[in-house]
mmCIF file of N, CA and C in Angstrom:
data_model
loop_
_atom_site.group_PDB
_atom_site.id
_atom_site.type_symbol
_atom_site.label_atom_id
_atom_site.label_comp_id
_atom_site.label_asym_id
_atom_site.label_seq_id
_atom_site.Cartn_x
_atom_site.Cartn_y
_atom_site.Cartn_z
ATOM 1 N N MET T 28 -1.845 -10.163 12.337
ATOM 2 C CA MET T 28 -1.865 -9.109 13.320
ATOM 3 C C MET T 28 -2.924 -8.074 12.994
ATOM 4 N N SER T 29 -3.075 -7.686 11.720
ATOM 5 C CA SER T 29 -3.924 -6.563 11.379
ATOM 6 C C SER T 29 -5.388 -6.776 11.746
ATOM 7 N N ASP T 30 -6.011 -7.813 11.197
ATOM 8 C CA ASP T 30 -7.422 -8.009 11.463
ATOM 9 C C ASP T 30 -7.669 -8.423 12.901
ATOM 10 N N LEU T 31 -6.653 -8.968 13.587
ATOM 11 C CA LEU T 31 -6.818 -9.317 14.983
ATOM 12 C C LEU T 31 -6.858 -8.068 15.850
ATOM 13 N N VAL T 32 -6.209 -6.987 15.412
ATOM 14 C CA VAL T 32 -6.195 -5.743 16.168
ATOM 15 C C VAL T 32 -7.550 -5.058 16.069
ATOM 16 N N THR T 33 -8.063 -4.886 14.864
ATOM 17 C CA THR T 33 -9.360 -4.260 14.635
ATOM 18 C C THR T 33 -10.073 -5.035 13.540
ATOM 19 N N PRO T 34 -11.138 -5.743 13.890
ATOM 20 C CA PRO T 34 -11.885 -6.450 12.846
ATOM 21 C C PRO T 34 -12.470 -5.450 11.849
ATOM 22 N N LEU T 35 -12.328 -5.746 10.581
ATOM 23 C CA LEU T 35 -12.853 -4.868 9.549
ATOM 24 C C LEU T 35 -14.252 -5.294 9.172
ATOM 25 N N GLY T 36 -15.149 -4.331 9.113
ATOM 26 C CA GLY T 36 -16.517 -4.612 8.720
ATOM 27 C C GLY T 36 -16.630 -4.836 7.227
ATOM 28 N N PRO T 37 -17.767 -5.355 6.775
ATOM 29 C CA PRO T 37 -17.956 -5.650 5.354
ATOM 30 C C PRO T 37 -17.840 -4.420 4.463
ATOM 31 N N ALA T 38 -18.260 -3.255 4.931
ATOM 32 C CA ALA T 38 -18.175 -2.044 4.108
ATOM 33 C C ALA T 38 -16.719 -1.665 3.860
ATOM 34 N N VAL T 39 -15.867 -1.787 4.872
ATOM 35 C CA VAL T 39 -14.450 -1.461 4.718
ATOM 36 C C VAL T 39 -13.786 -2.490 3.811
ATOM 37 N N ARG T 40 -14.093 -3.752 4.013
ATOM 38 C CA ARG T 40 -13.520 -4.794 3.145
ATOM 39 C C ARG T 40 -13.914 -4.568 1.681
ATOM 40 N N ALA T 41 -15.152 -4.172 1.443
ATOM 41 C CA ALA T 41 -15.611 -3.905 0.078
ATOM 42 C C ALA T 41 -14.850 -2.723 -0.521
ATOM 43 N N ARG T 42 -14.617 -1.691 0.266
ATOM 44 C CA ARG T 42 -13.848 -0.546 -0.237
ATOM 45 C C ARG T 42 -12.414 -0.933 -0.549
ATOM 46 N N LEU T 43 -11.799 -1.735 0.288
ATOM 47 C CA LEU T 43 -10.423 -2.171 0.033
ATOM 48 C C LEU T 43 -10.331 -2.965 -1.266
ATOM 49 N N ALA T 44 -11.368 -3.687 -1.600
ATOM 50 C CA ALA T 44 -11.388 -4.457 -2.848
ATOM 51 C C ALA T 44 -11.695 -3.563 -4.051
ATOM 52 N N ARG T 45 -12.520 -2.539 -3.861
ATOM 53 C CA ARG T 45 -13.037 -1.733 -4.959
ATOM 54 C C ARG T 45 -12.210 -0.480 -5.259
ATOM 55 N N GLU T 46 -11.752 0.203 -4.231
ATOM 56 C CA GLU T 46 -11.068 1.491 -4.420
ATOM 57 C C GLU T 46 -9.792 1.308 -5.225
ATOM 58 N N LYS T 47 -9.494 2.273 -6.068
ATOM 59 C CA LYS T 47 -8.336 2.189 -6.964
ATOM 60 C C LYS T 47 -7.082 2.812 -6.364
ATOM 61 N N ASN T 48 -7.212 3.847 -5.553
ATOM 62 C CA ASN T 48 -6.052 4.578 -5.041
ATOM 63 C C ASN T 48 -6.048 4.625 -3.523
ATOM 64 N N VAL T 49 -4.836 4.622 -2.983
ATOM 65 C CA VAL T 49 -4.626 4.865 -1.568
ATOM 66 C C VAL T 49 -3.510 5.896 -1.478
ATOM 67 N N TRP T 50 -3.564 6.776 -0.496
ATOM 68 C CA TRP T 50 -2.485 7.724 -0.246
ATOM 69 C C TRP T 50 -1.470 7.035 0.646
ATOM 70 N N LEU T 51 -0.233 6.977 0.157
ATOM 71 C CA LEU T 51 0.868 6.365 0.891
ATOM 72 C C LEU T 51 1.757 7.476 1.426
ATOM 73 N N CYS T 52 2.000 7.449 2.716
ATOM 74 C CA CYS T 52 2.869 8.434 3.351
ATOM 75 C C CYS T 52 4.118 7.730 3.878
ATOM 76 N N THR T 53 5.282 8.186 3.390
ATOM 77 C CA THR T 53 6.564 7.683 3.869
ATOM 78 C C THR T 53 7.288 8.824 4.568
ATOM 79 N N VAL T 54 8.394 8.497 5.232
ATOM 80 C CA VAL T 54 9.149 9.489 5.998
ATOM 81 C C VAL T 54 10.437 9.835 5.246
ATOM 82 N N ARG T 55 10.604 11.104 4.925
ATOM 83 C CA ARG T 55 11.833 11.575 4.263
ATOM 84 C C ARG T 55 12.978 11.582 5.272
ATOM 85 N N PRO T 56 14.238 11.602 4.780
ATOM 86 C CA PRO T 56 15.391 11.615 5.692
ATOM 87 C C PRO T 56 15.376 12.769 6.700
ATOM 88 N N ASP T 57 14.764 13.912 6.316
ATOM 89 C CA ASP T 57 14.702 15.044 7.249
ATOM 90 C C ASP T 57 13.517 14.950 8.211
ATOM 91 N N GLY T 58 12.741 13.862 8.131
ATOM 92 C CA GLY T 58 11.608 13.641 9.027
ATOM 93 C C GLY T 58 10.282 14.147 8.490
ATOM 94 N N SER T 59 10.294 14.850 7.370
ATOM 95 C CA SER T 59 9.045 15.339 6.797
ATOM 96 C C SER T 59 8.327 14.217 6.049
ATOM 97 N N ALA T 60 7.056 14.446 5.795
ATOM 98 C CA ALA T 60 6.227 13.442 5.135
ATOM 99 C C ALA T 60 6.347 13.543 3.615
ATOM 100 N N HIS T 61 6.344 12.390 2.965
ATOM 101 C CA HIS T 61 6.236 12.300 1.505
ATOM 102 C C HIS T 61 4.948 11.537 1.240
ATOM 103 N N VAL T 62 3.974 12.204 0.629
ATOM 104 C CA VAL T 62 2.652 11.618 0.419
ATOM 105 C C VAL T 62 2.388 11.508 -1.074
ATOM 106 N N THR T 63 1.932 10.334 -1.497
ATOM 107 C CA THR T 63 1.669 10.112 -2.915
ATOM 108 C C THR T 63 0.516 9.116 -3.089
ATOM 109 N N PRO T 64 -0.346 9.336 -4.097
ATOM 110 C CA PRO T 64 -1.388 8.343 -4.382
ATOM 111 C C PRO T 64 -0.788 7.186 -5.166
ATOM 112 N N VAL T 65 -1.188 5.974 -4.829
ATOM 113 C CA VAL T 65 -0.675 4.777 -5.490
ATOM 114 C C VAL T 65 -1.794 3.764 -5.687
ATOM 115 N N TRP T 66 -1.602 2.899 -6.693
ATOM 116 C CA TRP T 66 -2.477 1.746 -6.845
ATOM 117 C C TRP T 66 -2.088 0.702 -5.811
ATOM 118 N N PHE T 67 -3.052 -0.113 -5.412
ATOM 119 C CA PHE T 67 -2.802 -1.107 -4.374
ATOM 120 C C PHE T 67 -3.755 -2.278 -4.504
ATOM 121 N N VAL T 68 -3.385 -3.365 -3.879
ATOM 122 C CA VAL T 68 -4.331 -4.436 -3.575
ATOM 123 C C VAL T 68 -4.195 -4.724 -2.083
ATOM 124 N N PHE T 69 -5.289 -5.132 -1.494
ATOM 125 C CA PHE T 69 -5.294 -5.521 -0.085
ATOM 126 C C PHE T 69 -5.611 -7.005 -0.045
ATOM 127 N N GLU T 70 -4.581 -7.798 0.163
ATOM 128 C CA GLU T 70 -4.689 -9.260 0.169
ATOM 129 C C GLU T 70 -3.893 -9.790 1.353
ATOM 130 N N ARG T 71 -4.334 -10.928 1.900
ATOM 131 C CA ARG T 71 -3.636 -11.568 3.033
ATOM 132 C C ARG T 71 -3.492 -10.608 4.215
ATOM 133 N N ALA T 72 -4.482 -9.736 4.424
ATOM 134 C CA ALA T 72 -4.473 -8.747 5.506
ATOM 135 C C ALA T 72 -3.270 -7.814 5.408
ATOM 136 N N ARG T 73 -2.876 -7.516 4.162
ATOM 137 C CA ARG T 73 -1.733 -6.632 3.898
ATOM 138 C C ARG T 73 -2.034 -5.736 2.703
ATOM 139 N N TRP T 74 -1.430 -4.555 2.723
ATOM 140 C CA TRP T 74 -1.423 -3.680 1.564
ATOM 141 C C TRP T 74 -0.242 -4.108 0.692
ATOM 142 N N TRP T 75 -0.434 -4.118 -0.617
ATOM 143 C CA TRP T 75 0.621 -4.416 -1.584
ATOM 144 C C TRP T 75 0.636 -3.281 -2.588
ATOM 145 N N ILE T 76 1.825 -2.733 -2.863
ATOM 146 C CA ILE T 76 1.983 -1.595 -3.756
ATOM 147 C C ILE T 76 3.201 -1.855 -4.635
ATOM 148 N N GLY T 77 3.059 -1.654 -5.933
ATOM 149 C CA GLY T 77 4.179 -1.816 -6.849
ATOM 150 C C GLY T 77 4.732 -0.462 -7.261
ATOM 151 N N THR T 78 6.047 -0.376 -7.412
ATOM 152 C CA THR T 78 6.685 0.865 -7.842
ATOM 153 C C THR T 78 8.029 0.569 -8.494
ATOM 154 N N ASP T 79 8.557 1.549 -9.200
ATOM 155 C CA ASP T 79 9.883 1.399 -9.796
ATOM 156 C C ASP T 79 10.962 1.567 -8.734
ATOM 157 N N THR T 80 12.122 1.002 -9.006
ATOM 158 C CA THR T 80 13.218 0.994 -8.023
ATOM 159 C C THR T 80 13.730 2.382 -7.669
ATOM 160 N N GLY T 81 13.652 3.337 -8.580
ATOM 161 C CA GLY T 81 14.209 4.665 -8.319
ATOM 162 C C GLY T 81 13.261 5.648 -7.677
ATOM 163 N N SER T 82 12.113 5.207 -7.204
ATOM 164 C CA SER T 82 11.130 6.140 -6.657
ATOM 165 C C SER T 82 11.561 6.681 -5.294
ATOM 166 N N VAL T 83 11.072 7.868 -4.985
ATOM 167 C CA VAL T 83 11.357 8.502 -3.684
ATOM 168 C C VAL T 83 10.849 7.621 -2.551
ATOM 169 N N LYS T 84 9.683 7.013 -2.737
ATOM 170 C CA LYS T 84 9.117 6.188 -1.661
ATOM 171 C C LYS T 84 10.023 5.015 -1.300
ATOM 172 N N ILE T 85 10.702 4.439 -2.295
ATOM 173 C CA ILE T 85 11.613 3.320 -2.014
ATOM 174 C C ILE T 85 12.814 3.808 -1.215
ATOM 175 N N ALA T 86 13.403 4.920 -1.614
ATOM 176 C CA ALA T 86 14.535 5.481 -0.856
ATOM 177 C C ALA T 86 14.119 5.793 0.582
ATOM 178 N N ASN T 87 12.932 6.347 0.750
ATOM 179 C CA ASN T 87 12.457 6.665 2.104
ATOM 180 C C ASN T 87 12.270 5.403 2.941
ATOM 181 N N ILE T 88 11.664 4.377 2.349
ATOM 182 C CA ILE T 88 11.390 3.135 3.089
ATOM 183 C C ILE T 88 12.682 2.396 3.425
ATOM 184 N N GLU T 89 13.673 2.473 2.552
ATOM 185 C CA GLU T 89 14.958 1.844 2.855
ATOM 186 C C GLU T 89 15.574 2.453 4.122
ATOM 187 N N ALA T 90 15.353 3.737 4.336
ATOM 188 C CA ALA T 90 15.888 4.413 5.520
ATOM 189 C C ALA T 90 14.984 4.267 6.733
ATOM 190 N N ASP T 91 13.664 4.208 6.502
ATOM 191 C CA ASP T 91 12.702 4.135 7.601
ATOM 192 C C ASP T 91 11.449 3.440 7.072
ATOM 193 N N PRO T 92 11.172 2.202 7.498
ATOM 194 C CA PRO T 92 10.069 1.433 6.909
ATOM 195 C C PRO T 92 8.667 1.850 7.365
ATOM 196 N N ARG T 93 8.553 2.787 8.299
ATOM 197 C CA ARG T 93 7.229 3.182 8.789
ATOM 198 C C ARG T 93 6.442 3.931 7.721
ATOM 199 N N VAL T 94 5.198 3.519 7.520
ATOM 200 C CA VAL T 94 4.319 4.167 6.547
ATOM 201 C C VAL T 94 2.919 4.317 7.135
ATOM 202 N N SER T 95 2.172 5.233 6.540
ATOM 203 C CA SER T 95 0.740 5.373 6.800
ATOM 204 C C SER T 95 0.035 5.308 5.454
ATOM 205 N N LEU T 96 -1.203 4.828 5.473
ATOM 206 C CA LEU T 96 -2.005 4.710 4.260
ATOM 207 C C LEU T 96 -3.405 5.222 4.550
ATOM 208 N N ALA T 97 -4.009 5.908 3.570
ATOM 209 C CA ALA T 97 -5.364 6.422 3.750
ATOM 210 C C ALA T 97 -6.123 6.334 2.432
ATOM 211 N N LEU T 98 -7.317 5.750 2.483
ATOM 212 C CA LEU T 98 -8.175 5.770 1.306
ATOM 213 C C LEU T 98 -8.654 7.199 1.083
ATOM 214 N N GLU T 99 -9.049 7.500 -0.157
ATOM 215 C CA GLU T 99 -9.293 8.890 -0.550
ATOM 216 C C GLU T 99 -10.531 9.538 0.058
ATOM 217 N N ASP T 100 -11.534 8.818 0.393
ATOM 218 C CA ASP T 100 -12.793 9.406 0.862
ATOM 219 C C ASP T 100 -12.688 9.838 2.324
ATOM 220 N N GLY T 101 -12.679 11.152 2.572
ATOM 221 C CA GLY T 101 -12.585 11.670 3.933
ATOM 222 C C GLY T 101 -13.870 11.566 4.729
ATOM 223 N N ARG T 102 -15.003 11.291 4.082
ATOM 224 C CA ARG T 102 -16.266 11.141 4.806
ATOM 225 C C ARG T 102 -16.356 9.805 5.527
ATOM 226 N N SER T 103 -15.691 8.800 4.978
ATOM 227 C CA SER T 103 -15.641 7.469 5.590
ATOM 228 C C SER T 103 -14.183 7.029 5.614
ATOM 229 N N PRO T 104 -13.367 7.637 6.481
ATOM 230 C CA PRO T 104 -11.925 7.409 6.419
ATOM 231 C C PRO T 104 -11.504 6.001 6.791
ATOM 232 N N VAL T 105 -10.551 5.508 6.022
ATOM 233 C CA VAL T 105 -9.882 4.246 6.319
ATOM 234 C C VAL T 105 -8.399 4.583 6.333
ATOM 235 N N VAL T 106 -7.790 4.511 7.512
ATOM 236 C CA VAL T 106 -6.397 4.917 7.702
ATOM 237 C C VAL T 106 -5.677 3.837 8.497
ATOM 238 N N ALA T 107 -4.484 3.470 8.035
ATOM 239 C CA ALA T 107 -3.709 2.410 8.685
ATOM 240 C C ALA T 107 -2.248 2.817 8.790
ATOM 241 N N GLU T 108 -1.548 2.171 9.717
ATOM 242 C CA GLU T 108 -0.104 2.323 9.862
ATOM 243 C C GLU T 108 0.537 0.948 9.777
ATOM 244 N N GLY T 109 1.772 0.915 9.276
ATOM 245 C CA GLY T 109 2.496 -0.347 9.217
ATOM 246 C C GLY T 109 3.953 -0.115 8.881
ATOM 247 N N ASP T 110 4.674 -1.204 8.761
ATOM 248 C CA ASP T 110 6.081 -1.180 8.380
ATOM 249 C C ASP T 110 6.213 -1.918 7.055
ATOM 250 N N ALA T 111 6.777 -1.237 6.071
ATOM 251 C CA ALA T 111 6.881 -1.803 4.725
ATOM 252 C C ALA T 111 8.097 -2.697 4.582
ATOM 253 N N THR T 112 7.898 -3.803 3.888
ATOM 254 C CA THR T 112 8.977 -4.690 3.473
ATOM 255 C C THR T 112 9.076 -4.579 1.955
ATOM 256 N N LEU T 113 10.307 -4.514 1.439
ATOM 257 C CA LEU T 113 10.530 -4.387 0.003
ATOM 258 C C LEU T 113 10.842 -5.751 -0.600
ATOM 259 N N HIS T 114 10.097 -6.112 -1.646
ATOM 260 C CA HIS T 114 10.371 -7.334 -2.413
ATOM 261 C C HIS T 114 10.917 -6.903 -3.760
ATOM 262 N N ARG T 115 12.134 -7.311 -4.056
ATOM 263 C CA ARG T 115 12.775 -6.920 -5.314
ATOM 264 C C ARG T 115 12.755 -8.052 -6.344
ATOM 265 N N THR T 116 12.522 -9.262 -5.902
ATOM 266 C CA THR T 116 12.452 -10.422 -6.797
ATOM 267 C C THR T 116 11.338 -11.328 -6.312
ATOM 268 N N GLU T 117 10.923 -12.226 -7.159
ATOM 269 C CA GLU T 117 9.940 -13.253 -6.794
ATOM 270 C C GLU T 117 8.693 -12.678 -6.139
ATOM 271 N N PHE T 118 7.955 -11.888 -6.905
ATOM 272 C CA PHE T 118 6.687 -11.366 -6.413
ATOM 273 C C PHE T 118 5.691 -12.519 -6.285
ATOM 274 N N PRO T 119 4.928 -12.586 -5.215
ATOM 275 C CA PRO T 119 3.947 -13.673 -5.057
ATOM 276 C C PRO T 119 2.952 -13.692 -6.222
ATOM 277 N N ALA T 120 2.753 -14.870 -6.780
ATOM 278 C CA ALA T 120 1.893 -15.017 -7.960
ATOM 279 C C ALA T 120 0.462 -14.544 -7.701
ATOM 280 N N ASP T 121 -0.077 -14.817 -6.509
ATOM 281 C CA ASP T 121 -1.453 -14.396 -6.229
ATOM 282 C C ASP T 121 -1.571 -12.872 -6.152
ATOM 283 N N ILE T 122 -0.514 -12.195 -5.746
ATOM 284 C CA ILE T 122 -0.535 -10.735 -5.670
ATOM 285 C C ILE T 122 -0.431 -10.144 -7.079
ATOM 286 N N VAL T 123 0.436 -10.712 -7.912
ATOM 287 C CA VAL T 123 0.542 -10.281 -9.311
ATOM 288 C C VAL T 123 -0.814 -10.462 -9.994
ATOM 289 N N SER T 124 -1.459 -11.587 -9.756
ATOM 290 C CA SER T 124 -2.785 -11.849 -10.334
ATOM 291 C C SER T 124 -3.832 -10.873 -9.818
ATOM 292 N N ALA T 125 -3.749 -10.507 -8.546
ATOM 293 C CA ALA T 125 -4.703 -9.559 -7.972
ATOM 294 C C ALA T 125 -4.569 -8.179 -8.627
ATOM 295 N N PHE T 126 -3.335 -7.732 -8.878
ATOM 296 C CA PHE T 126 -3.141 -6.462 -9.594
ATOM 297 C C PHE T 126 -3.693 -6.557 -11.008
ATOM 298 N N ALA T 127 -3.448 -7.658 -11.688
ATOM 299 C CA ALA T 127 -3.946 -7.835 -13.050
ATOM 300 C C ALA T 127 -5.470 -7.804 -13.087
ATOM 301 N N ALA T 128 -6.108 -8.445 -12.123
ATOM 302 C CA ALA T 128 -7.566 -8.481 -12.077
ATOM 303 C C ALA T 128 -8.152 -7.100 -11.760
ATOM 304 N N LYS T 129 -7.519 -6.374 -10.853
ATOM 305 C CA LYS T 129 -8.059 -5.084 -10.414
ATOM 306 C C LYS T 129 -7.802 -3.968 -11.419
ATOM 307 N N TYR T 130 -6.609 -3.961 -12.034
ATOM 308 C CA TYR T 130 -6.208 -2.841 -12.882
ATOM 309 C C TYR T 130 -5.911 -3.221 -14.339
ATOM 310 N N ALA T 131 -5.960 -4.516 -14.689
ATOM 311 C CA ALA T 131 -5.502 -4.973 -16.007
ATOM 312 C C ALA T 131 -4.081 -4.459 -16.231
ATOM 313 N N TRP T 132 -3.221 -4.694 -15.248
ATOM 314 C CA TRP T 132 -1.868 -4.123 -15.206
ATOM 315 C C TRP T 132 -0.892 -5.163 -14.676
ATOM 316 N N ASP T 133 0.269 -5.230 -15.289
ATOM 317 C CA ASP T 133 1.317 -6.141 -14.840
ATOM 318 C C ASP T 133 2.227 -5.393 -13.866
ATOM 319 N N VAL T 134 2.073 -5.650 -12.591
ATOM 320 C CA VAL T 134 2.825 -4.957 -11.546
ATOM 321 C C VAL T 134 4.321 -5.241 -11.623
ATOM 322 N N THR T 135 4.717 -6.251 -12.374
ATOM 323 C CA THR T 135 6.139 -6.613 -12.465
ATOM 324 C C THR T 135 6.886 -5.844 -13.552
ATOM 325 N N THR T 136 6.166 -5.123 -14.421
ATOM 326 C CA THR T 136 6.788 -4.422 -15.540
ATOM 327 C C THR T 136 7.164 -2.996 -15.145
ATOM 328 N N PRO T 137 8.439 -2.625 -15.303
ATOM 329 C CA PRO T 137 8.866 -1.260 -14.948
ATOM 330 C C PRO T 137 8.151 -0.199 -15.777
ATOM 331 N N GLU T 138 7.879 0.933 -15.160
ATOM 332 C CA GLU T 138 7.255 2.068 -15.840
ATOM 333 C C GLU T 138 8.314 2.913 -16.557
ATOM 334 N N GLN T 139 9.508 3.001 -16.001
ATOM 335 C CA GLN T 139 10.589 3.813 -16.550
ATOM 336 C C GLN T 139 11.627 2.914 -17.219
ATOM 337 N N PRO T 140 12.240 3.388 -18.314
ATOM 338 C CA PRO T 140 13.306 2.602 -18.950
ATOM 339 C C PRO T 140 14.483 2.407 -17.993
ATOM 340 N N ASN T 141 15.149 1.280 -18.118
ATOM 341 C CA ASN T 141 16.326 0.962 -17.289
ATOM 342 C C ASN T 141 16.025 0.945 -15.794
ATOM 343 N N SER T 142 14.814 0.586 -15.444
ATOM 344 C CA SER T 142 14.426 0.503 -14.037
ATOM 345 C C SER T 142 13.986 -0.921 -13.732
ATOM 346 N N GLY T 143 13.902 -1.239 -12.483
ATOM 347 C CA GLY T 143 13.351 -2.506 -12.032
ATOM 348 C C GLY T 143 12.087 -2.234 -11.240
ATOM 349 N N ARG T 144 11.505 -3.285 -10.730
ATOM 350 C CA ARG T 144 10.277 -3.147 -9.953
ATOM 351 C C ARG T 144 10.522 -3.580 -8.526
ATOM 352 N N VAL T 145 9.769 -2.967 -7.638
ATOM 353 C CA VAL T 145 9.768 -3.315 -6.220
ATOM 354 C C VAL T 145 8.313 -3.475 -5.808
ATOM 355 N N LEU T 146 8.042 -4.480 -5.019
ATOM 356 C CA LEU T 146 6.708 -4.683 -4.466
ATOM 357 C C LEU T 146 6.783 -4.408 -2.977
ATOM 358 N N LEU T 147 5.965 -3.472 -2.521
ATOM 359 C CA LEU T 147 5.892 -3.172 -1.089
ATOM 360 C C LEU T 147 4.850 -4.077 -0.450
ATOM 361 N N GLU T 148 5.199 -4.669 0.646
ATOM 362 C CA GLU T 148 4.276 -5.474 1.454
ATOM 363 C C GLU T 148 4.142 -4.759 2.792
ATOM 364 N N ILE T 149 2.909 -4.395 3.149
ATOM 365 C CA ILE T 149 2.693 -3.623 4.369
ATOM 366 C C ILE T 149 1.619 -4.293 5.231
ATOM 367 N N PRO T 150 2.045 -5.101 6.208
ATOM 368 C CA PRO T 150 1.070 -5.616 7.165
ATOM 369 C C PRO T 150 0.632 -4.463 8.068
ATOM 370 N N VAL T 151 -0.622 -4.450 8.426
ATOM 371 C CA VAL T 151 -1.147 -3.366 9.255
ATOM 372 C C VAL T 151 -0.727 -3.582 10.700
ATOM 373 N N ARG T 152 -0.027 -2.598 11.228
ATOM 374 C CA ARG T 152 0.321 -2.588 12.648
ATOM 375 C C ARG T 152 -0.867 -2.075 13.466
ATOM 376 N N ARG T 153 -1.542 -1.059 12.875
ATOM 377 C CA ARG T 153 -2.661 -0.449 13.598
ATOM 378 C C ARG T 153 -3.598 0.217 12.605
ATOM 379 N N TRP T 154 -4.896 -0.040 12.770
ATOM 380 C CA TRP T 154 -5.921 0.688 12.021
ATOM 381 C C TRP T 154 -6.253 1.923 12.850
ATOM 382 N N LEU T 155 -6.079 3.112 12.261
ATOM 383 C CA LEU T 155 -6.411 4.350 12.968
ATOM 384 C C LEU T 155 -7.879 4.688 12.813
ATOM 385 N N LEU T 156 -8.414 4.494 11.618
ATOM 386 C CA LEU T 156 -9.822 4.747 11.339
ATOM 387 C C LEU T 156 -10.326 3.662 10.397
ATOM 388 N N THR T 157 -11.500 3.158 10.657
ATOM 389 C CA THR T 157 -12.055 2.102 9.807
ATOM 390 C C THR T 157 -13.478 2.452 9.350
ATOM 391 N N GLY T 158 -13.609 3.622 8.724
ATOM 392 C CA GLY T 158 -14.875 3.984 8.120
ATOM 393 C C GLY T 158 -15.688 5.002 8.869
ATOM 394 N N THR T 159 -15.249 5.423 10.052
ATOM 395 C CA THR T 159 -16.000 6.414 10.832
ATOM 396 C C THR T 159 -15.071 7.561 11.190
ATOM 397 N N ALA T 160 -15.479 8.768 10.796
ATOM 398 C CA ALA T 160 -14.677 9.952 11.121
ATOM 399 C C ALA T 160 -14.771 10.246 12.613
ATOM 400 N N GLN T 161 -13.681 10.781 13.127
ATOM 401 C CA GLN T 161 -13.669 11.131 14.563
ATOM 402 C C GLN T 161 -13.401 12.601 14.735
#
């Protein structure tokens, strides 16, 4: 669905492969925004983000899966919307490998003691901006 909605140019694809952080915005129970920078990979026309089970973003997504994502550079904005799916077990091997290659990091290992890991899968529902400010 994502690339069929708005074809991504080579410059945007290169940034998705190269950039280290994306701002993830989730919806709090009171309707306000919760915005946090996270590591990501963009594979299979989807954003993938790893986090611990007790994070605020997981609680927010469990209540409302709608999210927005924005790369950090405001001069060439890349902004997307989608609905997050939570994977609590059996992370796809190619996605785990992509995190290892990009960050030298095991996305399956909890950051906090006595925690588990969750992998967010976010197919793009709509690209709001793809490299050109409006």
